CSV table of C-alpha atoms in Angstrom, one decimal:
chain,number,residue,atom,x,y,z
A,1,MET,CA,-89.7,42.8,112.2
A,2,GLY,CA,-90.0,45.4,114.9
A,3,GLU,CA,-93.6,46.3,114.3
A,4,GLU,CA,-95.1,42.9,115.5
A,5,ALA,CA,-95.7,41.5,118.9
A,6,SER,CA,-92.4,40.8,120.6
A,7,CYS,CA,-90.3,37.9,119.4
A,8,ASN,CA,-89.8,35.6,122.3
A,9,ALA,CA,-86.4,33.9,123.0
A,10,ILE,CA,-85.1,32.8,119.6
A,11,SER,CA,-83.1,29.6,119.5
A,12,GLU,CA,-79.7,29.3,117.9
A,13,MET,CA,-79.8,28.9,114.2
A,14,GLU,CA,-79.3,25.4,113.0
A,15,ALA,CA,-77.2,25.1,109.9
A,16,ALA,CA,-79.3,24.0,106.8
A,17,THR,CA,-78.0,20.5,106.9
A,18,ASN,CA,-79.9,17.4,107.9
A,19,ALA,CA,-83.7,17.0,108.0
A,20,ARG,CA,-85.2,17.9,111.3
A,21,PRO,CA,-87.7,15.8,113.3
A,22,ALA,CA,-91.2,16.7,112.2
A,23,LYS,CA,-93.1,19.0,114.5
A,24,GLU,CA,-96.3,17.8,116.1
A,25,ASN,CA,-98.5,20.7,115.3
A,26,GLY,CA,-99.3,22.0,111.8
A,27,ARG,CA,-97.5,19.1,110.1
A,28,ALA,CA,-97.5,19.4,106.4
A,29,PRO,CA,-98.5,16.7,104.0
A,30,ALA,CA,-95.8,14.3,102.8
A,31,VAL,CA,-95.0,16.0,99.5
A,32,ALA,CA,-94.4,19.4,101.0
A,33,GLU,CA,-92.2,17.7,103.7
A,34,VAL,CA,-90.0,16.2,101.0
A,35,VAL,CA,-89.7,19.5,99.3
A,36,ALA,CA,-88.8,21.1,102.6
A,37,GLN,CA,-86.0,18.6,103.2
A,38,GLU,CA,-84.7,19.2,99.7
A,39,ALA,CA,-84.8,22.9,100.3
A,40,ALA,CA,-83.0,22.4,103.6
A,41,ALA,CA,-80.0,20.9,101.8
A,42,ASP,CA,-79.8,23.7,99.2
A,43,PRO,CA,-76.4,25.3,99.5
A,44,ARG,CA,-77.8,28.8,98.8
A,45,LEU,CA,-79.5,28.8,102.2
A,46,GLN,CA,-76.3,29.0,104.2
A,47,GLY,CA,-75.3,32.1,102.4
A,48,ILE,CA,-78.7,33.6,103.0
A,49,SER,CA,-78.6,32.9,106.7
A,50,ASP,CA,-75.0,34.2,107.0
A,51,ALA,CA,-75.9,37.5,105.2
A,52,ILE,CA,-78.5,38.4,107.8
A,53,ARG,CA,-77.3,40.6,110.6
A,54,VAL,CA,-78.6,40.3,114.2
A,55,VAL,CA,-79.0,43.6,116.0
A,56,PRO,CA,-79.5,43.1,119.7
A,57,HIS,CA,-82.2,44.9,121.6
A,58,PHE,CA,-84.0,46.6,118.7
A,59,PRO,CA,-86.6,48.0,118.7
A,60,LYS,CA,-86.5,47.4,122.4
A,61,HIS,CA,-84.6,45.4,125.1
A,62,GLY,CA,-84.9,41.7,124.7
A,63,ILE,CA,-85.6,41.6,121.0
A,64,MET,CA,-82.8,40.2,118.8
A,65,PHE,CA,-83.7,41.9,115.5
A,66,ASN,CA,-82.9,39.9,112.3
A,67,ASP,CA,-81.8,42.6,109.9
A,68,ILE,CA,-82.1,41.8,106.1
A,69,THR,CA,-80.5,45.0,104.9
A,70,THR,CA,-77.1,43.3,105.0
A,71,LEU,CA,-78.4,40.6,102.7
A,72,LEU,CA,-79.6,43.3,100.3
A,73,LEU,CA,-75.9,44.5,100.1
A,74,ARG,CA,-74.9,41.1,98.6
A,75,PRO,CA,-76.4,41.0,95.1
A,76,ARG,CA,-75.6,37.3,94.6
A,77,VAL,CA,-77.3,36.3,97.9
A,78,PHE,CA,-80.3,38.6,97.3
A,79,LYS,CA,-80.7,37.0,93.9
A,80,ASP,CA,-80.5,33.5,95.5
A,81,ALA,CA,-83.3,34.3,98.0
A,82,VAL,CA,-85.6,35.6,95.2
A,83,ASP,CA,-84.7,32.6,93.0
A,84,LEU,CA,-85.6,30.1,95.8
A,85,PHE,CA,-89.1,31.7,96.0
A,86,VAL,CA,-89.5,31.9,92.2
A,87,GLU,CA,-88.4,28.2,91.8
A,88,ARG,CA,-91.1,27.2,94.3
A,89,TYR,CA,-93.9,29.4,93.1
A,90,ARG,CA,-93.4,29.5,89.3
A,91,GLY,CA,-95.4,26.3,88.7
A,92,MET,CA,-98.2,27.1,91.2
A,93,ARG,CA,-100.4,29.3,89.0
A,94,ILE,CA,-100.1,32.3,91.4
A,95,ASP,CA,-102.2,35.2,90.2
A,96,ALA,CA,-101.0,37.8,92.7
A,97,VAL,CA,-98.2,38.4,95.2
A,98,ALA,CA,-99.3,40.5,98.2
A,99,GLY,CA,-96.4,42.1,100.1
A,100,ILE,CA,-96.7,43.5,103.6
A,101,GLU,CA,-95.4,47.1,104.1
A,102,ALA,CA,-92.5,47.8,104.0
A,103,ARG,CA,-90.0,45.0,103.9
A,104,GLY,CA,-92.4,42.7,102.1
A,105,PHE,CA,-92.2,45.3,99.3
A,106,ILE,CA,-88.5,44.5,98.9
A,107,PHE,CA,-89.0,40.8,98.0
A,108,GLY,CA,-92.5,40.5,96.7
A,109,PRO,CA,-92.3,42.5,93.5
A,110,ALA,CA,-89.3,40.7,92.2
A,111,VAL,CA,-91.0,37.4,92.8
A,112,ALA,CA,-94.2,38.7,91.1
A,113,LEU,CA,-92.3,39.9,88.1
A,114,ALA,CA,-90.5,36.6,87.6
A,115,ILE,CA,-93.7,34.5,87.8
A,116,GLY,CA,-95.9,36.9,85.8
A,117,ALA,CA,-98.2,37.8,88.8
A,118,LYS,CA,-99.7,41.1,89.9
A,119,PHE,CA,-98.2,42.8,92.9
A,120,ILE,CA,-100.6,44.0,95.7
A,121,PRO,CA,-99.2,46.2,98.4
A,122,LEU,CA,-100.7,45.7,101.9
A,123,ARG,CA,-100.2,48.9,103.8
A,124,LYS,CA,-100.5,50.7,107.1
A,125,PRO,CA,-103.6,52.9,107.4
A,126,ARG,CA,-104.1,56.0,105.3
A,127,LYS,CA,-101.3,55.3,102.8
A,128,LEU,CA,-103.4,53.8,100.0
A,129,PRO,CA,-105.2,56.6,98.1
A,130,GLY,CA,-108.2,54.7,96.8
A,131,GLU,CA,-111.1,52.9,98.5
A,132,VAL,CA,-109.7,50.2,100.9
A,133,ILE,CA,-110.7,47.3,103.1
A,134,SER,CA,-109.0,47.2,106.5
A,135,GLU,CA,-108.1,44.5,108.9
A,136,LYS,CA,-107.1,45.2,112.5
A,137,TYR,CA,-104.7,42.9,114.4
A,138,VAL,CA,-103.4,42.7,117.9
A,139,LEU,CA,-99.9,43.7,119.0
A,140,GLU,CA,-98.2,43.1,122.3
A,141,TYR,CA,-99.4,46.5,123.4
A,142,GLY,CA,-102.4,47.8,121.4
A,143,THR,CA,-103.5,47.1,117.9
A,144,ASP,CA,-102.5,47.9,114.3
A,145,CYS,CA,-104.2,47.8,110.9
A,146,LEU,CA,-103.5,46.5,107.4
A,147,GLU,CA,-105.2,47.9,104.3
A,148,MET,CA,-105.7,46.7,100.7
A,149,HIS,CA,-107.2,48.5,97.8
A,150,VAL,CA,-110.7,47.5,96.8
A,151,GLY,CA,-110.3,46.0,93.3
A,152,ALA,CA,-106.8,44.6,93.8
A,153,ILE,CA,-108.5,41.2,93.8
A,154,GLU,CA,-110.5,41.2,90.6
A,155,ARG,CA,-112.2,37.8,90.7
A,156,PRO,CA,-113.1,35.4,93.5
A,157,GLY,CA,-110.7,32.5,93.8
A,158,GLU,CA,-107.6,34.4,92.6
A,159,ARG,CA,-104.6,32.5,93.9
A,160,VAL,CA,-102.4,34.7,96.1
A,161,LEU,CA,-99.0,34.4,97.7
A,162,ILE,CA,-98.3,36.7,100.7
A,163,THR,CA,-94.8,37.8,101.4
A,164,ASP,CA,-93.0,39.5,104.3
A,165,ASP,CA,-89.3,39.4,105.4
A,166,LEU,CA,-89.9,37.7,108.7
A,167,VAL,CA,-92.6,35.8,110.6
A,168,ALA,CA,-92.5,35.8,114.4
A,169,THR,CA,-95.9,35.5,116.1
A,170,GLY,CA,-97.7,35.5,112.7
A,171,GLY,CA,-100.1,38.3,113.8
A,172,THR,CA,-99.4,40.4,110.7
A,173,LEU,CA,-99.5,37.5,108.3
A,174,CYS,CA,-102.8,36.4,109.8
A,175,ALA,CA,-104.3,39.8,109.3
A,176,ALA,CA,-103.1,39.7,105.7
A,177,ILE,CA,-104.7,36.3,105.2
A,178,ARG,CA,-108.0,37.5,106.6
A,179,LEU,CA,-107.9,40.6,104.4
A,180,LEU,CA,-107.3,38.6,101.2
A,181,GLU,CA,-110.0,36.1,102.2
A,182,ARG,CA,-112.5,38.9,102.7
A,183,ALA,CA,-111.8,39.9,99.1
A,184,GLU,CA,-112.5,36.2,98.2
A,185,ALA,CA,-109.0,35.5,97.2
A,186,ASP,CA,-107.5,32.0,97.6
A,187,VAL,CA,-104.4,32.4,99.8
A,188,VAL,CA,-102.1,29.6,98.6
A,189,GLU,CA,-99.2,30.2,100.9
A,190,CYS,CA,-97.2,32.7,102.9
A,191,ALA,CA,-93.5,33.1,102.1
A,192,CYS,CA,-90.9,34.7,104.4
A,193,LEU,CA,-87.2,34.8,104.3
A,194,ILE,CA,-86.9,34.3,108.0
A,195,GLY,CA,-89.1,32.5,110.6
A,196,LEU,CA,-89.0,31.6,114.2
A,197,PRO,CA,-88.1,27.9,114.6
A,198,LYS,CA,-91.7,26.7,114.8
A,199,PHE,CA,-92.2,27.9,111.2
A,200,LYS,CA,-89.8,25.3,109.7
A,201,ASP,CA,-91.6,22.4,108.1
A,202,PHE,CA,-94.6,24.4,106.8
A,203,TYR,CA,-96.3,25.3,110.1
A,204,LYS,CA,-99.7,26.6,109.3
A,205,LEU,CA,-101.4,29.9,110.1
A,206,ASN,CA,-105.1,30.0,109.8
A,207,GLY,CA,-104.8,26.8,107.8
A,208,LYS,CA,-102.3,28.3,105.3
A,209,PRO,CA,-98.8,26.9,105.0
A,210,VAL,CA,-95.9,29.3,105.7
A,211,TYR,CA,-92.7,28.7,103.8
A,212,VAL,CA,-89.6,30.1,105.3
A,213,LEU,CA,-86.0,29.9,103.9
A,214,VAL,CA,-84.0,30.2,107.1
A,215,GLU,CA,-84.6,30.3,110.9
A,216,SER,CA,-84.1,33.5,112.8
A,217,ARG,CA,-81.0,33.8,114.9
A,218,GLU,CA,-80.3,35.1,118.3
A,219,SER,CA,-76.8,36.4,117.6
A,220,ASP,CA,-74.3,36.8,114.8
A,221,LYS,CA,-71.7,34.1,114.4
B,1,MET,CA,-86.5,61.1,76.5
B,2,LEU,CA,-90.0,60.2,75.6
B,3,PHE,CA,-92.8,61.6,77.6
B,4,LEU,CA,-96.5,60.8,77.7
B,5,ARG,CA,-99.1,62.6,79.7
B,6,CYS,CA,-100.6,60.3,82.4
B,7,GLN,CA,-104.1,59.3,81.4
B,8,PRO,CA,-106.6,59.2,84.3
B,9,ARG,CA,-107.7,55.6,84.7
B,10,VAL,CA,-110.8,56.6,86.7
B,11,PRO,CA,-112.0,59.8,85.2
B,12,SER,CA,-113.9,62.1,87.5
B,13,ALA,CA,-115.5,65.5,87.2
B,14,SER,CA,-112.5,67.1,88.9
B,15,ALA,CA,-109.8,65.4,86.9
B,16,PRO,CA,-108.2,67.4,84.1
B,17,PRO,CA,-109.0,66.3,80.6
B,18,PHE,CA,-106.4,64.0,79.0
B,19,ARG,CA,-104.2,65.9,76.6
B,20,PRO,CA,-101.8,63.6,74.8
B,21,ARG,CA,-98.4,65.2,74.5
B,22,VAL,CA,-95.4,63.4,73.2
B,23,ARG,CA,-92.0,65.1,73.3
B,24,VAL,CA,-88.9,63.5,72.0
B,25,ALA,CA,-85.6,64.8,73.3
B,26,ALA,CA,-83.4,61.7,72.7
B,27,PRO,CA,-84.1,58.1,72.1
B,28,LEU,CA,-84.7,56.2,75.3
B,29,GLY,CA,-81.7,54.2,76.4
B,30,VAL,CA,-80.1,54.1,73.0
B,31,ARG,CA,-76.9,55.8,71.9
B,32,VAL,CA,-77.2,57.0,68.3
B,33,THR,CA,-73.9,56.7,66.5
B,34,GLY,CA,-73.1,56.9,62.9
B,35,GLY,CA,-75.4,55.0,60.6
B,36,ARG,CA,-77.5,53.4,63.4
B,37,ARG,CA,-80.4,55.8,63.1
B,38,GLY,CA,-82.8,53.1,61.8
B,39,GLN,CA,-82.1,51.0,64.9
B,40,ALA,CA,-82.6,54.0,67.2
B,41,VAL,CA,-86.0,54.8,65.6
B,42,VAL,CA,-87.1,51.2,66.1
B,43,ALA,CA,-86.0,51.3,69.8
B,44,MET,CA,-87.8,54.6,70.2
B,45,ALA,CA,-91.0,53.1,68.7
B,46,SER,CA,-91.0,50.1,71.0
B,47,ALA,CA,-90.2,52.3,74.0
B,48,ASP,CA,-93.1,54.5,72.9
B,49,ALA,CA,-95.5,51.6,72.9
B,50,ARG,CA,-94.4,50.5,76.4
B,51,LEU,CA,-94.7,54.0,77.8
B,52,ALA,CA,-98.2,54.4,76.5
B,53,GLY,CA,-99.2,51.2,78.4
B,54,ILE,CA,-97.4,52.4,81.5
B,55,ALA,CA,-99.0,55.8,81.5
B,56,SER,CA,-102.5,54.5,81.0
B,57,SER,CA,-102.1,52.0,83.9
B,58,ILE,CA,-101.5,54.8,86.4
B,59,ARG,CA,-104.6,55.8,88.3
B,60,VAL,CA,-105.2,59.5,89.3
B,61,ILE,CA,-107.1,59.9,92.6
B,62,PRO,CA,-108.3,63.5,93.2
B,63,ASP,CA,-108.1,65.2,96.5
B,64,PHE,CA,-105.7,62.7,98.2
B,65,PRO,CA,-104.1,63.1,100.7
B,66,LYS,CA,-105.9,66.5,100.9
B,67,PRO,CA,-108.1,68.6,98.7
B,68,GLY,CA,-106.5,70.0,95.6
B,69,ILE,CA,-103.9,67.2,95.2
B,70,MET,CA,-104.2,64.9,92.2
B,71,PHE,CA,-102.5,61.7,93.6
B,72,GLN,CA,-100.7,59.5,91.0
B,73,ASP,CA,-101.5,56.0,92.1
B,74,ILE,CA,-99.0,53.4,90.9
B,75,THR,CA,-100.8,50.5,92.6
B,76,THR,CA,-102.9,50.0,89.4
B,77,LEU,CA,-99.6,49.8,87.4
B,78,LEU,CA,-98.5,47.0,89.7
B,79,LEU,CA,-101.7,45.1,89.0
B,80,ASP,CA,-100.8,45.0,85.3
B,81,PRO,CA,-97.9,42.5,85.0
B,82,LYS,CA,-96.9,43.7,81.5
B,83,ALA,CA,-96.9,47.4,82.5
B,84,PHE,CA,-94.8,46.6,85.6
B,85,ARG,CA,-92.4,44.5,83.6
B,86,ASP,CA,-92.1,47.2,81.0
B,87,THR,CA,-91.4,49.8,83.7
B,88,ILE,CA,-88.5,47.8,85.1
B,89,ASP,CA,-87.2,46.9,81.7
B,90,LEU,CA,-87.0,50.5,80.6
B,91,PHE,CA,-84.9,51.4,83.7
B,92,VAL,CA,-82.7,48.3,83.4
B,93,GLU,CA,-82.0,49.0,79.7
B,94,ARG,CA,-80.9,52.5,80.6
B,95,TYR,CA,-78.7,51.6,83.6
B,96,LYS,CA,-77.3,48.1,82.9
B,97,ASP,CA,-74.1,49.4,81.2
B,98,GLN,CA,-73.5,52.4,83.5
B,99,GLY,CA,-71.5,50.7,86.2
B,100,ILE,CA,-74.1,51.3,88.9
B,101,THR,CA,-73.0,49.5,92.1
B,102,VAL,CA,-75.9,50.5,94.3
B,103,VAL,CA,-79.6,51.3,93.9
B,104,ALA,CA,-81.1,53.3,96.8
B,105,GLY,CA,-84.8,53.2,97.2
B,106,VAL,CA,-86.9,55.7,99.1
B,107,GLU,CA,-89.4,54.2,101.5
B,108,ALA,CA,-91.9,52.8,100.7
B,109,ARG,CA,-92.8,52.9,97.0
B,110,GLY,CA,-89.1,53.1,96.1
B,111,PHE,CA,-88.9,49.6,97.7
B,112,ILE,CA,-91.2,48.3,94.9
B,113,PHE,CA,-89.2,49.6,91.9
B,114,GLY,CA,-85.6,49.7,93.2
B,115,PRO,CA,-85.0,46.0,94.1
B,116,PRO,CA,-86.0,44.5,90.7
B,117,ILE,CA,-83.7,47.1,89.0
B,118,ALA,CA,-80.9,46.3,91.4
B,119,LEU,CA,-81.3,42.5,90.9
B,120,ALA,CA,-81.3,42.9,87.1
B,121,ILE,CA,-78.2,45.0,87.0
B,122,GLY,CA,-76.3,43.2,89.8
B,123,ALA,CA,-76.2,46.1,92.2
B,124,LYS,CA,-76.7,46.3,95.9
B,125,PHE,CA,-80.0,47.6,97.2
B,126,VAL,CA,-80.0,50.1,100.0
B,127,PRO,CA,-83.3,51.1,101.7
B,128,LEU,CA,-83.6,54.8,102.7
B,129,ARG,CA,-86.1,54.9,105.5
B,130,LYS,CA,-88.2,57.1,107.8
B,131,PRO,CA,-86.7,57.6,111.3
B,132,LYS,CA,-86.2,54.8,113.7
B,133,LYS,CA,-87.0,52.0,111.2
B,134,LEU,CA,-83.4,50.9,110.5
B,135,PRO,CA,-82.0,48.8,113.3
B,136,GLY,CA,-78.3,49.6,113.0
B,137,GLU,CA,-76.2,52.8,113.2
B,138,VAL,CA,-77.6,55.4,110.7
B,139,ILE,CA,-76.9,58.7,109.2
B,140,SER,CA,-79.9,61.1,108.8
B,141,GLU,CA,-80.8,63.9,106.5
B,142,GLU,CA,-83.6,66.4,107.3
B,143,TYR,CA,-85.7,67.9,104.6
B,144,SER,CA,-88.6,70.5,104.5
B,145,LEU,CA,-92.2,69.7,104.1
B,146,GLU,CA,-95.0,72.1,103.3
B,147,TYR,CA,-95.4,72.3,107.1
B,148,GLY,CA,-92.5,71.3,109.2
B,149,THR,CA,-89.7,68.8,108.4
B,150,ASP,CA,-89.1,65.1,108.0
B,151,LYS,CA,-86.0,62.9,107.9
B,152,ILE,CA,-84.7,60.0,106.0
B,153,GLU,CA,-82.0,57.6,107.2
B,154,MET,CA,-79.4,55.2,105.7
B,155,HIS,CA,-77.4,52.5,107.4
B,156,VAL,CA,-73.7,53.4,108.1
B,157,GLY,CA,-71.6,51.3,105.8
B,158,ALA,CA,-74.3,50.5,103.3
B,159,VAL,CA,-72.8,52.9,100.7
B,160,GLN,CA,-69.0,53.3,100.2
B,161,ALA,CA,-67.1,56.3,98.8
B,162,ASN,CA,-66.4,54.4,95.5
B,163,ASP,CA,-70.0,53.5,94.8
B,164,ARG,CA,-71.9,54.7,91.8
B,165,ALA,CA,-75.5,55.1,92.9
B,166,LEU,CA,-78.9,55.3,91.4
B,167,VAL,CA,-81.7,56.7,93.5
B,168,VAL,CA,-85.2,55.4,92.8
B,169,ASP,CA,-88.7,56.5,93.9
B,170,ASP,CA,-92.1,56.2,92.3
B,171,LEU,CA,-92.5,59.9,91.8
B,172,ILE,CA,-90.7,63.3,91.9
B,173,ALA,CA,-92.9,66.2,93.0
B,174,THR,CA,-91.1,69.1,94.8
B,175,GLY,CA,-87.9,67.1,94.9
B,176,GLY,CA,-87.5,67.4,98.7
B,177,THR,CA,-87.3,63.7,99.5
B,178,LEU,CA,-85.1,62.9,96.5
B,179,CYS,CA,-82.8,65.8,97.4
B,180,ALA,CA,-82.4,64.4,100.9
B,181,ALA,CA,-81.7,61.0,99.6
B,182,VAL,CA,-79.0,62.3,97.2
B,183,LYS,CA,-77.4,64.2,100.0
B,184,LEU,CA,-77.2,61.1,102.2
B,185,ILE,CA,-75.3,59.2,99.5
B,186,GLU,CA,-73.0,62.1,98.7
B,187,ARG,CA,-72.1,62.6,102.3
B,188,VAL,CA,-70.4,59.2,102.4
B,189,GLY,CA,-68.5,60.3,99.3
B,190,ALA,CA,-70.3,58.2,96.6
B,191,LYS,CA,-71.5,59.5,93.3
B,192,VAL,CA,-75.2,59.8,92.4
B,193,VAL,CA,-75.2,58.9,88.8
B,194,GLU,CA,-78.9,59.6,88.3
B,195,CYS,CA,-82.3,59.8,90.1
B,196,ALA,CA,-84.9,57.6,88.4
B,197,CYS,CA,-88.7,57.9,88.9
B,198,VAL,CA,-91.7,56.5,87.1
B,199,ILE,CA,-93.6,59.8,87.2
B,200,GLU,CA,-92.7,63.5,87.4
B,201,LEU,CA,-94.9,66.5,88.2
B,202,PRO,CA,-92.9,69.1,86.3
B,203,GLU,CA,-95.0,72.0,87.5
B,204,LEU,CA,-93.5,71.5,91.0
B,205,LYS,CA,-90.0,72.0,89.6
B,206,GLY,CA,-88.4,69.1,91.5
B,207,ARG,CA,-85.4,69.2,89.1
B,208,ASP,CA,-84.5,72.6,90.3
B,209,LYS,CA,-83.9,71.3,93.8
B,210,LEU,CA,-81.6,68.6,92.4
B,211,GLY,CA,-79.5,71.2,90.6
B,212,ASP,CA,-77.2,69.6,88.0
B,213,ARG,CA,-77.9,66.0,89.2
B,214,PRO,CA,-79.6,64.1,86.3
B,215,VAL,CA,-83.2,63.0,86.7
B,216,PHE,CA,-84.8,60.4,84.5
B,217,VAL,CA,-88.5,59.8,84.4
B,218,LEU,CA,-90.8,57.7,82.2
B,219,VAL,CA,-94.0,59.8,82.3
B,220,GLU,CA,-95.1,63.3,83.3
B,221,ALA,CA,-98.4,64.3,84.9
B,222,ASP,CA,-100.2,67.5,86.0
B,223,ALA,CA,-99.8,68.4,89.7
């Protein structure tokens, strides 16, 4: 997730074992919390976490980059990650999955196909050929921009899931949420494979819950 | 192979008129042996119906990214769950019994089609990326653009010498990017079984660049 504002010091990964104490901010409702605890005990999560490689000091010094390409080399583990999302979202009447360029494109379409939803790519500027709406967001140094085709959301209230590989500061996800809400979509949730520790237990961004499978790590085991 | 001309979804004054053209070379994904011709014809007919839906879901945007270029926009295909499902199914039906161990997708639209194929056939997925995106040690391959050059990169260790690879992108035009992708994979000693794209622009003769390496596409369109 090198394109976002810098990840701050990342805590050691806790094994997906016991339920954690609830965070004070952004606490999810009770039902979601129970689901999170059940998901925390899922044996597939350990394999997913183990398959992610930590690359120190990329893209710059101090950032411990959580690299999902090693997970993609393990078909069984890749399938488990997609299955975990599909199991969660299959019953939630999701109309569209919006994936953030480029690593959100790797997970989002497979989830969309399995749950019968559209896939909407959210892209860097000047990549989408048709008429777009754009949303700027702040990086550590400077700004960036996400774009979506006009007409990707066909009706107000379409239920959308946003996907990316990792959430750190949440800046890109927040831009994606704003973009979809400007198109009058109903953003149901954001789903990421990896999140900084604060994103466990459905921490909310702009009032939208963020569902992550595993915590980011500072080093390989 | 079954081909259908892409139908412009948003017709405009500068878009060429739609000219239906169906050419049958061999049934899609079906080996015809002995007395199984009836089955082959049925498979062809159902592939035909899916291809029509796929072709008509692709939007043509004139003059993007610059004047004179008719851009084949697959984002409208992705907004049609059946067309997207059919696209993936057609590739999976072709490759599931070919012993493919790795699907390599070219950034960024190859990341949309490659992973679902990889997941369905139980293969690894390897992203081939623009420079400086992959965090680990990489090998790079340069290729020519109309003006200047570009590069794509692959992680060291992602592909092994005994891998059988499929290279996936949304479209083959001049073949420059695909050729660079193929070379990266061949440099580590693996075999590229085929290149698979949703769309081909045959006038740009991308297949020539790829030599005798097979290329499989679902639909053709005018450049």
